[in-house]
Each structure stands twice: as structure tokens, then as C-alpha cells.
mmCIF file of C-alpha atoms in Angstrom:
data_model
loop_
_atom_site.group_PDB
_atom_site.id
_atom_site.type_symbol
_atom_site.label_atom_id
_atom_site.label_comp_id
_atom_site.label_asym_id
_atom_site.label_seq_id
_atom_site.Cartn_x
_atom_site.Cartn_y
_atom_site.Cartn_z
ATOM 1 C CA UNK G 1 42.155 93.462 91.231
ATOM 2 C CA UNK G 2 45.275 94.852 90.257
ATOM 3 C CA UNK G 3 45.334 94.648 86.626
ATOM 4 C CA UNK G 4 41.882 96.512 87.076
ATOM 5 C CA UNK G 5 43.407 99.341 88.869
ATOM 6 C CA UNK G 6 46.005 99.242 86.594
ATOM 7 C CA UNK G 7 43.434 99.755 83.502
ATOM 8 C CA UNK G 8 42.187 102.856 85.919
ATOM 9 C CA UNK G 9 45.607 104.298 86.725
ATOM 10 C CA UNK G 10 46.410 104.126 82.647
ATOM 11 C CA UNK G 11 43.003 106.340 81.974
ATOM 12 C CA UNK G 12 44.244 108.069 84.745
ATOM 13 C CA UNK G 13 47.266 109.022 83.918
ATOM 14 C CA UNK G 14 46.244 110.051 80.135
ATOM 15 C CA UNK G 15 44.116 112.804 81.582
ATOM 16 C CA UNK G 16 45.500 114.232 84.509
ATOM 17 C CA UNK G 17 45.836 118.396 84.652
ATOM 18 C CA UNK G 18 48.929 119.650 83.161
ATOM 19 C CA UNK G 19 50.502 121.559 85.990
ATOM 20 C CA UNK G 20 53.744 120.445 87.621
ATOM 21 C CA UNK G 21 51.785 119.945 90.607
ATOM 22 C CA UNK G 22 49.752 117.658 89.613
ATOM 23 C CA UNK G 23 51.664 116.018 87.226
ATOM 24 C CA UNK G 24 53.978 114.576 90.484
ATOM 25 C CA UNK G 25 51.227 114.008 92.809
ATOM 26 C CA UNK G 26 49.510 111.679 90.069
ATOM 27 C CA UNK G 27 52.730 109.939 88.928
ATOM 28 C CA UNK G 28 53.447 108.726 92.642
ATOM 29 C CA UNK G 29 49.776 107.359 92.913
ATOM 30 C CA UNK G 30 50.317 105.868 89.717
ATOM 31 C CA UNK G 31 53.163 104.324 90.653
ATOM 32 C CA UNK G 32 51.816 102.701 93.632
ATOM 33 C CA UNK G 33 49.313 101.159 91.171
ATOM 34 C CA UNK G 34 51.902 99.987 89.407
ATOM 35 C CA UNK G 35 53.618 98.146 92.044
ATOM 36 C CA UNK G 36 50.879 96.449 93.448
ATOM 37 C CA UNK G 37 50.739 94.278 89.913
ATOM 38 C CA UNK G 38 54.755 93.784 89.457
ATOM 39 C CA UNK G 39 55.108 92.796 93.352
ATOM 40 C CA UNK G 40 52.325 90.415 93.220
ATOM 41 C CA UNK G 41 52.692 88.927 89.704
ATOM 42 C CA UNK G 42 56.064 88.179 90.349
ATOM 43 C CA UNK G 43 55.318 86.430 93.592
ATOM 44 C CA UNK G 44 53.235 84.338 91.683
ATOM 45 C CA UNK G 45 55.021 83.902 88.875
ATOM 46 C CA UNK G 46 57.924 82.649 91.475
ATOM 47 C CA UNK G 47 55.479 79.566 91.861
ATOM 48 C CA UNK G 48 53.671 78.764 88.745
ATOM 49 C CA UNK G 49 56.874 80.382 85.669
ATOM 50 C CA UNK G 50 54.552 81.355 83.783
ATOM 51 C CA UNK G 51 56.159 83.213 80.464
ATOM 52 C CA UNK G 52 53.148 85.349 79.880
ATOM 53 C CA UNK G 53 52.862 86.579 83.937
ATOM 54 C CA UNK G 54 56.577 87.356 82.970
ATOM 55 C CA UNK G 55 56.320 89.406 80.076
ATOM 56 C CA UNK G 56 53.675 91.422 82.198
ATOM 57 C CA UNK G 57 55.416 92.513 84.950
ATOM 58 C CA UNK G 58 57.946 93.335 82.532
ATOM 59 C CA UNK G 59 56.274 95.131 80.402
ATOM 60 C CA UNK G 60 54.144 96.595 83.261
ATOM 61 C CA UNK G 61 57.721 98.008 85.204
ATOM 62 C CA UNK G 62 58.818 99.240 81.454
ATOM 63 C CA UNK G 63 55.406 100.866 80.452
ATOM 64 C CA UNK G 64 55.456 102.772 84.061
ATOM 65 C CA UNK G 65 59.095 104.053 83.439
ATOM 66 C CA UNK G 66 58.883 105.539 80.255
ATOM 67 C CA UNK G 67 55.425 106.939 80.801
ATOM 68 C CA UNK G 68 56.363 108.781 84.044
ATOM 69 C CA UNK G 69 59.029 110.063 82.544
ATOM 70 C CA UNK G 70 57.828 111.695 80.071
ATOM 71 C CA UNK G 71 54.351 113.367 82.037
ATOM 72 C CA UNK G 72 57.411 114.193 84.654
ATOM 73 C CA UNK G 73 59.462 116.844 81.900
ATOM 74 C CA UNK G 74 57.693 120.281 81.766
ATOM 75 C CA UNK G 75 56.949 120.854 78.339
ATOM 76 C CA UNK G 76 55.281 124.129 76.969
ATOM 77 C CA UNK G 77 53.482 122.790 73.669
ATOM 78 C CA UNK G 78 51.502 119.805 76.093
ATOM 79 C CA UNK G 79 48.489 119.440 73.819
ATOM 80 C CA UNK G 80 46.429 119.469 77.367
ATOM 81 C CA UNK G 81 47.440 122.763 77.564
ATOM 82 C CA UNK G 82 45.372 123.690 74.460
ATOM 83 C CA UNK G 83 42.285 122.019 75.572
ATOM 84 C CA UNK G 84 38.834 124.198 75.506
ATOM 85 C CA UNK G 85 38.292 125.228 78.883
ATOM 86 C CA UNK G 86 36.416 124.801 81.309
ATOM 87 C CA UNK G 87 34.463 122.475 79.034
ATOM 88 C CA UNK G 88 36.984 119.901 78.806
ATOM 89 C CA UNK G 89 37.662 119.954 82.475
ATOM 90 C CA UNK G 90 34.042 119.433 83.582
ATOM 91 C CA UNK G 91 33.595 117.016 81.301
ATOM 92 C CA UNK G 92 36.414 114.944 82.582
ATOM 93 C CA UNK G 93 35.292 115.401 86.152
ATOM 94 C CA UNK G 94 31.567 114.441 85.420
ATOM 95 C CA UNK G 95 33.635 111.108 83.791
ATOM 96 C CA UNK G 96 35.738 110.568 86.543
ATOM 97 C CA UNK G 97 33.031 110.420 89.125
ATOM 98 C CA UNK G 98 31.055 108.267 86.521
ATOM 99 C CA UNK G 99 33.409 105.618 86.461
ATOM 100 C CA UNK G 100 33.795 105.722 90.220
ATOM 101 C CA UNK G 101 30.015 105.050 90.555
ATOM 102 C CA UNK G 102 30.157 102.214 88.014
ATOM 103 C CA UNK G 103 33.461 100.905 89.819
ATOM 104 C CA UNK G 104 31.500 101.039 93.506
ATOM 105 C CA UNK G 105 28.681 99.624 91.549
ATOM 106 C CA UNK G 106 30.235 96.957 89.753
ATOM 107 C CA UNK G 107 27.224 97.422 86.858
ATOM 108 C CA UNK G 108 27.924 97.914 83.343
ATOM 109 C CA UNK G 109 24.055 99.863 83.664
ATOM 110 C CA UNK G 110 26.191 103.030 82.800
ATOM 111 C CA UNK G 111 28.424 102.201 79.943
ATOM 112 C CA UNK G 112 26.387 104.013 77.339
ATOM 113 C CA UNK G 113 26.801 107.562 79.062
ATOM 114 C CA UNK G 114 30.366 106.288 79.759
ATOM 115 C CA UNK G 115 30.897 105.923 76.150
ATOM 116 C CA UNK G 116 29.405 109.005 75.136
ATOM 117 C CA UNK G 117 31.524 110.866 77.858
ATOM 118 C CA UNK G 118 34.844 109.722 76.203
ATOM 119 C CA UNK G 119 33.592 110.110 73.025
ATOM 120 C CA UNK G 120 33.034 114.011 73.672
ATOM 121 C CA UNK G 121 36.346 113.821 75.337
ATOM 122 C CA UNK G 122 38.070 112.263 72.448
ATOM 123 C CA UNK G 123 36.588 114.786 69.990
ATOM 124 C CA UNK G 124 38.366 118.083 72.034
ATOM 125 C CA UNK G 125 41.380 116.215 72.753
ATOM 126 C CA UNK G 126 41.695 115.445 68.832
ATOM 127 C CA UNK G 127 40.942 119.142 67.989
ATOM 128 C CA UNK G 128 43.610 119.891 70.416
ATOM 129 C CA UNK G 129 46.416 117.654 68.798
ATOM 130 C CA UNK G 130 46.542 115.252 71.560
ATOM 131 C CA UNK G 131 49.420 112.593 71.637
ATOM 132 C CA UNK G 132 48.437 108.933 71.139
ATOM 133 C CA UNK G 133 50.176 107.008 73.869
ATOM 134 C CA UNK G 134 52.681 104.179 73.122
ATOM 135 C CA UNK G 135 50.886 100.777 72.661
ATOM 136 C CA UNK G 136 51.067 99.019 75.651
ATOM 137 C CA UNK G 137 52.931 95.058 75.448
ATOM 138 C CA UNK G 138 55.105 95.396 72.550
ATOM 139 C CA UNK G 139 57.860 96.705 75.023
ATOM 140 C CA UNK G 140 59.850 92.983 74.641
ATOM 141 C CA UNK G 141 59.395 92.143 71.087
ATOM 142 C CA UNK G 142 61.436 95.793 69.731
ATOM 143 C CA UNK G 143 64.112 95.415 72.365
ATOM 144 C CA UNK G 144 64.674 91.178 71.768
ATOM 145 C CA UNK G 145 64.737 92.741 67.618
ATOM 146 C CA UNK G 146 66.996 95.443 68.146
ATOM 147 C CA UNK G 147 69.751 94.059 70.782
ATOM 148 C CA UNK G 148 72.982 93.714 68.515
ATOM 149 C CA UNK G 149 74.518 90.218 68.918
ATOM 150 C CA UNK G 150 76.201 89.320 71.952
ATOM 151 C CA UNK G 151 73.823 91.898 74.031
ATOM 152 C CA UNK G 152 71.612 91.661 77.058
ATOM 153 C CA UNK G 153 69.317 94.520 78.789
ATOM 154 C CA UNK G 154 69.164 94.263 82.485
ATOM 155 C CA UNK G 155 65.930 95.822 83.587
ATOM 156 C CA UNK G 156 65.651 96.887 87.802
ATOM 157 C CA UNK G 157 62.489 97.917 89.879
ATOM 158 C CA UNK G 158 63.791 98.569 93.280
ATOM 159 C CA UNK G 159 60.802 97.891 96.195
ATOM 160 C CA UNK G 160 60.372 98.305 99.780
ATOM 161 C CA UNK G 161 59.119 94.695 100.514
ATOM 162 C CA UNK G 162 61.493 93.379 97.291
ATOM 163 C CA UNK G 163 63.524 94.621 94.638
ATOM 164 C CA UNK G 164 63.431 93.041 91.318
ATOM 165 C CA UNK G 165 65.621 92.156 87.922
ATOM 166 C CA UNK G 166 64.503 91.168 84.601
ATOM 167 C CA UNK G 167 67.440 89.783 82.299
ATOM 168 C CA UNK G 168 66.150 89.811 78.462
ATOM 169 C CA UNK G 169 68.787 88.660 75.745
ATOM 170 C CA UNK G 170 67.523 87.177 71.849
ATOM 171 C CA UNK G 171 66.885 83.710 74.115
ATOM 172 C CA UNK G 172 65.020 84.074 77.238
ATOM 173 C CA UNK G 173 63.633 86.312 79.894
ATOM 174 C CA UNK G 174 64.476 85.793 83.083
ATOM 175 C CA UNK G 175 63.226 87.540 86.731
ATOM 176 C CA UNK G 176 65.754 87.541 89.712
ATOM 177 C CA UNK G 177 64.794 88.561 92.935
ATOM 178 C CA UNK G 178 66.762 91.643 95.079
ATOM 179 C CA UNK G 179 67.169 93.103 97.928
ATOM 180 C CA UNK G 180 64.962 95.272 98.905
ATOM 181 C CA UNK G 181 65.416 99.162 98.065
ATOM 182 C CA UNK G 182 66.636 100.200 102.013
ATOM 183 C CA UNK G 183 69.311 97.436 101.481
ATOM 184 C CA UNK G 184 70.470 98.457 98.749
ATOM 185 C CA UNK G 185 70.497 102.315 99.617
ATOM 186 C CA UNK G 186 72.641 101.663 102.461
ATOM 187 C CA UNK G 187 74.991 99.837 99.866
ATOM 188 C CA UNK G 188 75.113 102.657 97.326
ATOM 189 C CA UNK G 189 75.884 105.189 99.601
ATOM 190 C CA UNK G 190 78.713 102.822 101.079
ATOM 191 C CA UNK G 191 80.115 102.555 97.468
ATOM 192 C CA UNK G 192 80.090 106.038 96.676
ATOM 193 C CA UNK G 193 81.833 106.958 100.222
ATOM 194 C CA UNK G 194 84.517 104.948 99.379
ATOM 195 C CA UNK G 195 84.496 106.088 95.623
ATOM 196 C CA UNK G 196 84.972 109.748 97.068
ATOM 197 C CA UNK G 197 87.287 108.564 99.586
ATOM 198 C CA UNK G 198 89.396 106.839 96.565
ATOM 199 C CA UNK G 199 89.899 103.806 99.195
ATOM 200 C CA UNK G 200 90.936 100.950 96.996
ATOM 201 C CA UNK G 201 90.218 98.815 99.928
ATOM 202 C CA UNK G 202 86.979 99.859 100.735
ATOM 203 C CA UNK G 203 85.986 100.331 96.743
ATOM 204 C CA UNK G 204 86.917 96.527 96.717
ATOM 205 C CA UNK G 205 84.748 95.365 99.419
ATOM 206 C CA UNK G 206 81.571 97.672 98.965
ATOM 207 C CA UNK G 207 81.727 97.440 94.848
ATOM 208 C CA UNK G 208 82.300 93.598 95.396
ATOM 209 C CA UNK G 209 79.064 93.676 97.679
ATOM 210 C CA UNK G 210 76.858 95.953 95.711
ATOM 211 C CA UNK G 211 77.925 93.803 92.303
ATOM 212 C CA UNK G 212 76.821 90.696 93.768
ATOM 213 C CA UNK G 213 73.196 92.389 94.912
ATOM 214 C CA UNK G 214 72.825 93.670 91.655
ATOM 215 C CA UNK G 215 73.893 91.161 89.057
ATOM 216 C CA UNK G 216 75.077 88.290 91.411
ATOM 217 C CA UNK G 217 72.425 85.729 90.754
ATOM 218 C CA UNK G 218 72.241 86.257 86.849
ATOM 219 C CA UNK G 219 72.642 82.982 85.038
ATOM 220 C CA UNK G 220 75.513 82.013 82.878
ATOM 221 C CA UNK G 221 73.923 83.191 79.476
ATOM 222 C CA UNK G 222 73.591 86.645 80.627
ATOM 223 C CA UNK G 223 77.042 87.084 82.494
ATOM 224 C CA UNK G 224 78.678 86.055 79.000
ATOM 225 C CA UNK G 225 77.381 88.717 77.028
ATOM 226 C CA UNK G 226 79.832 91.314 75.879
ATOM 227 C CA UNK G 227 77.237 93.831 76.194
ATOM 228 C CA UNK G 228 74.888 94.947 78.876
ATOM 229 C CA UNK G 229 71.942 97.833 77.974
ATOM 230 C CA UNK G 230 70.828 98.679 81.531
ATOM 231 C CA UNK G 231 67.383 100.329 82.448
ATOM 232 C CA UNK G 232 67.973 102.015 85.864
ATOM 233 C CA UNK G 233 65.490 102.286 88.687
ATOM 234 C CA UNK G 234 65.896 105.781 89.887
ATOM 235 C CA UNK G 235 68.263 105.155 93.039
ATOM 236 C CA UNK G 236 70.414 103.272 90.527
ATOM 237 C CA UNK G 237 71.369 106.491 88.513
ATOM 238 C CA UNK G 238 73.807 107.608 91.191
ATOM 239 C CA UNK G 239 75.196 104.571 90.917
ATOM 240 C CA UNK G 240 79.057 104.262 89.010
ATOM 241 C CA UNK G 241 78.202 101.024 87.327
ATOM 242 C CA UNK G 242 81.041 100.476 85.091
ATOM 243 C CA UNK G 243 82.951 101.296 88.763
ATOM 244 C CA UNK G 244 81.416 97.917 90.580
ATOM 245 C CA UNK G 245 83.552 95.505 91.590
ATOM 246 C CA UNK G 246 83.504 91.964 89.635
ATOM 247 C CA UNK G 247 86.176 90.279 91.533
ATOM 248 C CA UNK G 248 89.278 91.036 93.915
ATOM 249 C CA UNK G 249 92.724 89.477 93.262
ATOM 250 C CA UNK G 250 95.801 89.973 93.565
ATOM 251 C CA UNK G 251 96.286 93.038 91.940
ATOM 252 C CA UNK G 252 93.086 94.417 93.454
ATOM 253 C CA UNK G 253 89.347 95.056 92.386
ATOM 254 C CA UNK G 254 88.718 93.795 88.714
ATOM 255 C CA UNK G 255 85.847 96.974 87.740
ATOM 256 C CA UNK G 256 82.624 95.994 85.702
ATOM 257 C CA UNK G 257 84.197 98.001 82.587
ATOM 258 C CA UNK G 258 86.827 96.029 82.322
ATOM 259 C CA UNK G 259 84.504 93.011 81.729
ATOM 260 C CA UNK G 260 81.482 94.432 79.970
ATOM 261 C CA UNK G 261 80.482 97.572 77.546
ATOM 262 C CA UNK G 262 77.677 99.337 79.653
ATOM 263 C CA UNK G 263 74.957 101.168 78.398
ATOM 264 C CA UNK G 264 72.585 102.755 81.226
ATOM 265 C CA UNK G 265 69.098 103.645 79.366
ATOM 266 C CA UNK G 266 66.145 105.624 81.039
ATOM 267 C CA UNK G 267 64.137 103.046 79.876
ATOM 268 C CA UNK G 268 63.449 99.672 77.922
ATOM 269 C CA UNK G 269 60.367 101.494 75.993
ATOM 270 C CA UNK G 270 62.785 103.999 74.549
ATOM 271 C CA UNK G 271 64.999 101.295 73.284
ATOM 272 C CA UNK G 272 65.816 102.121 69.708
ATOM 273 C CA UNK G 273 62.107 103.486 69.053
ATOM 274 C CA UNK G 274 62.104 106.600 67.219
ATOM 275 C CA UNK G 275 58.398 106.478 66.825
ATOM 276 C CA UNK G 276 58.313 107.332 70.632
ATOM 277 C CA UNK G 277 58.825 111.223 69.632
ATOM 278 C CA UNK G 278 60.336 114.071 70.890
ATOM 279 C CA UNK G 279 61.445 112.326 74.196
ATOM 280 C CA UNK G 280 63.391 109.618 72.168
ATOM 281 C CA UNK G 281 64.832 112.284 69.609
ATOM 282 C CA UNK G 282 65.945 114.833 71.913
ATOM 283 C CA UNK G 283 69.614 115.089 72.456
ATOM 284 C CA UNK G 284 70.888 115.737 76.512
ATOM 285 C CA UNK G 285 74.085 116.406 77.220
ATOM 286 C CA UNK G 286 74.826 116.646 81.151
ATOM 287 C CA UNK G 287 78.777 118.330 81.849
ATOM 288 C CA UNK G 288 79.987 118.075 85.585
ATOM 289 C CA UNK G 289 82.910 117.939 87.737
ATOM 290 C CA UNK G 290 83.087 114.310 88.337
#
């Protein structure tokens, strides 16, 4: 049931109105979508390790992150907004209530007119330059080839039920199960209190904490790499990584930085992939008062 909503919220997702407004309002129902299949294929794959249920929910929490975040930035060329209208817009609705009558129905009696629907569709979103989306499942394969030696990317999906990590290096894929998003909320704005507070003492314990939520339960492989390319889950981007607390000795907290090179990506799907686009090519620069 899930991967078939998943299939919907894709088709979804490729046509939905290009206004800001509805833009957000379809990536959070799309994300929900999305959720459903990464909470309960990794609860399965818990039991049975299967590598391909794996790569799924992987690719699945990737797919999700790169896509929303690239229908979320307002962009003035959209191809969508070119479309002929209203043809193209009553043609999509006249689809979208087709396939919810052959979804209720569970009949393949209407895949002809189906066809011919998206086939009319296809032809004005061509004419209108439309963008072909990023294949879906090939998300592991380019980052396992482009990782430099010694490298790992640390993937997070941060739930209300469960939070989740997937650990990728040239070797394996692991998943790791978190704490769940409240948990780790409370933790981050605990950390940052004490960052702002510039409490050693406190930085120790709640970076010390936070560290071992995070990263705590990775296996040996991963904590030796030299490198780590991270792909945050949204809360995680307020979140001073190279700041978190390894260890506390003697001398006091021992930071992440001093152990690893960090890299914090928006995304595993924009890994070293020019042929994304625009999104992948743009250069952001971001200047603050720390």
C-alpha cells in the first residue's frame, strides 16, 4: 500500500500548480507519503535485513529530500508556468479524478483513456520545456562512486514515532535507529543554549549527549573514516556539528572537528551530480554574525 501511494504522490508531485501556495501544501502531503514507506520498510527491514528493502528506504528518504527542495525554491522560468492555459489545467484535473476512480475501483477498465490523458499532457508539457525529473534508485550507486577514499555519508530522517540513520561508505549500507524527532529537539536546543551561553561545562555534557544520539551507535567502519559527507534532516541544520562533543577528558570536551572533516550536504541526490541542473550548479553563499 505504501509503495502505491508513493507511485501516486511521485505523479503528484510532478504536476502540482506552480504557486508558492501550493507548492508547500503539496510538499507536506507528499511528505507524509513518504514516511509512511521509510517508517514501515525499515521496521521490517529491522526483522528480515534485507539489502534491497535497504536501498529503498534510502533511496526513498534521498529522492524526497532533493525533490522537495527543489519544488520548495521560487523560481520564475518554472516551465509550469508556461503551460497553455486553462487547457492544461483541465486536463490535469479530468486526470486526477480519473485515476481516483480507477484507484477506488481497483480496475485497469480505464487505462486506455488514462493513457491518452497523459499522453495529451505530455505533448503541452514538452511544448512547454518541461524538466525531466531525476531517475529514481540510482541515488546509492553515484554517491558509493564518487566518495573519495577514506569517506562516509551519514544520511538522517528525523520522525515522530522514530528517527532514522543510514551510514553508506564504498563497503556497506547500514540503518541505525534514533530517537525520535521531540527527543532530539529538546537536545538541540539544550546544545545551542549552552553554545550561546559559551558554558564549557554544559557544551560538554549536552554536545556529549546529542553526539551519542546522533552518531553513537555507528559501527567501527564508519567511526574510522577521516571524512564524513552529512545529509541533514531539516532540524539538523541548526545544528553546530563540527561543535558536538566526542569525548570529555581531562582537558575538557574533545569537538567532532577535531576528529573528522565534515561536510553537511542538502542532500545525497545532489552528491557530485551536475546533471541535476541549475539547483546543483548554483552557487549560495550565506554571511552572518555567528
Amino acid at each position: 500500500d505504501a509503495r502505491t501511494a508513493l507511485r501516486w504522490a511521485r505523479a503528484l508531485r510532478a504536476n502540482v500548480i506552480p504557486d508558492n501556495d501550493s507548492r508547500v501544501g503539496a510538499e507536506g502531503l507528499l511528505d507524509e507519503a513518504y514516511s509512511v514507506l521509510i517508517d514501515a520498510g525499515n521496521q521490517v527491514y529491522l526483522k528480515t535485513h534485507s539489502p534491497a528493502l535497504l536501498r529503498e528506504t534510502f533511496e526513498a528518504a534521498e529522492e524526497n529530500r532533493a525533490e522537495s527542495l527543489e519544488k520548495l525554491l521560487p523560481t520564475s522560468s518554472d516551465w509550469r508556468a508556461h503551460l497553455p492555459s486553462p487547457q492544461y489545467w483541465d486536463k490535469l484535473s479530468e486526470l486526477i479524478a480519473q485515476q481516483r476512480r480507477t484507484v477506488r475501483l481497483n480496475s485497469a477498465l480505464s487505462s486506455e483513456r488514462l493513457a491518452r490523458l497523459r499522453s495529451e499532457l505530455s505533448e503541452m508539457e514538452a511544448t512547454a520545456k518541461a524538466k525531466v525529473s531525476t531517475p529514481v534508485g540510482n541515488v546509492l550507486d553515484r554517491v558509493r562512486k564518487n566518495l573519495p577514499a577514506g569517506a562516509s555519508l551519514l544520511s538522517f530522517r528525523l520522525g515522530d514515532g522514530a528517527s532514522w540513520l543510514w551510514a553508506l561508505d564504498h563497503d556497506e549500507l547500514q540503518l541505525y535507529r534514533l530517537p525520535p524527532k521531540a527527543t532530539l529537539l529538546t537536545e538541540i536546543r539544550s546544545f545551542q543554549d549552552s553554545i550561546r551561553d559559551n558554558d564549557t561545562h554544559r557544551i560538554g555534557k549536552t554536545g556529549r549527549r546529542l553526539y551519542a544520539d546522533l552518531f553513537g551507535s555507528l559501527e567501527t567502519s564508519f567511526e574510522r573514516s577521516s571524512q564524513w559527507f552529512i545529509s541533514a534532516d531539516e532540524p539538523l541544520f541548526a545544528v553546530p556539528m563540527a561543535a558536538l562533543v566526542v569525548e570529555v577528558n581531562k582537558d575538557g570536551p574533545v569537538y567532532l572537528t577535531q576528529r573528522k572533516t565534515l561536510q553537511v550536504l542538502p542532500g545525497a541526490q545532489l552528491f557530485n551530480s551536475p546533471a541535476l541542473g541549475s539547483l546543483a550548479n548554483k552557487r549560495f553563499v550565506a554571511a552572518g554574525d555567528g
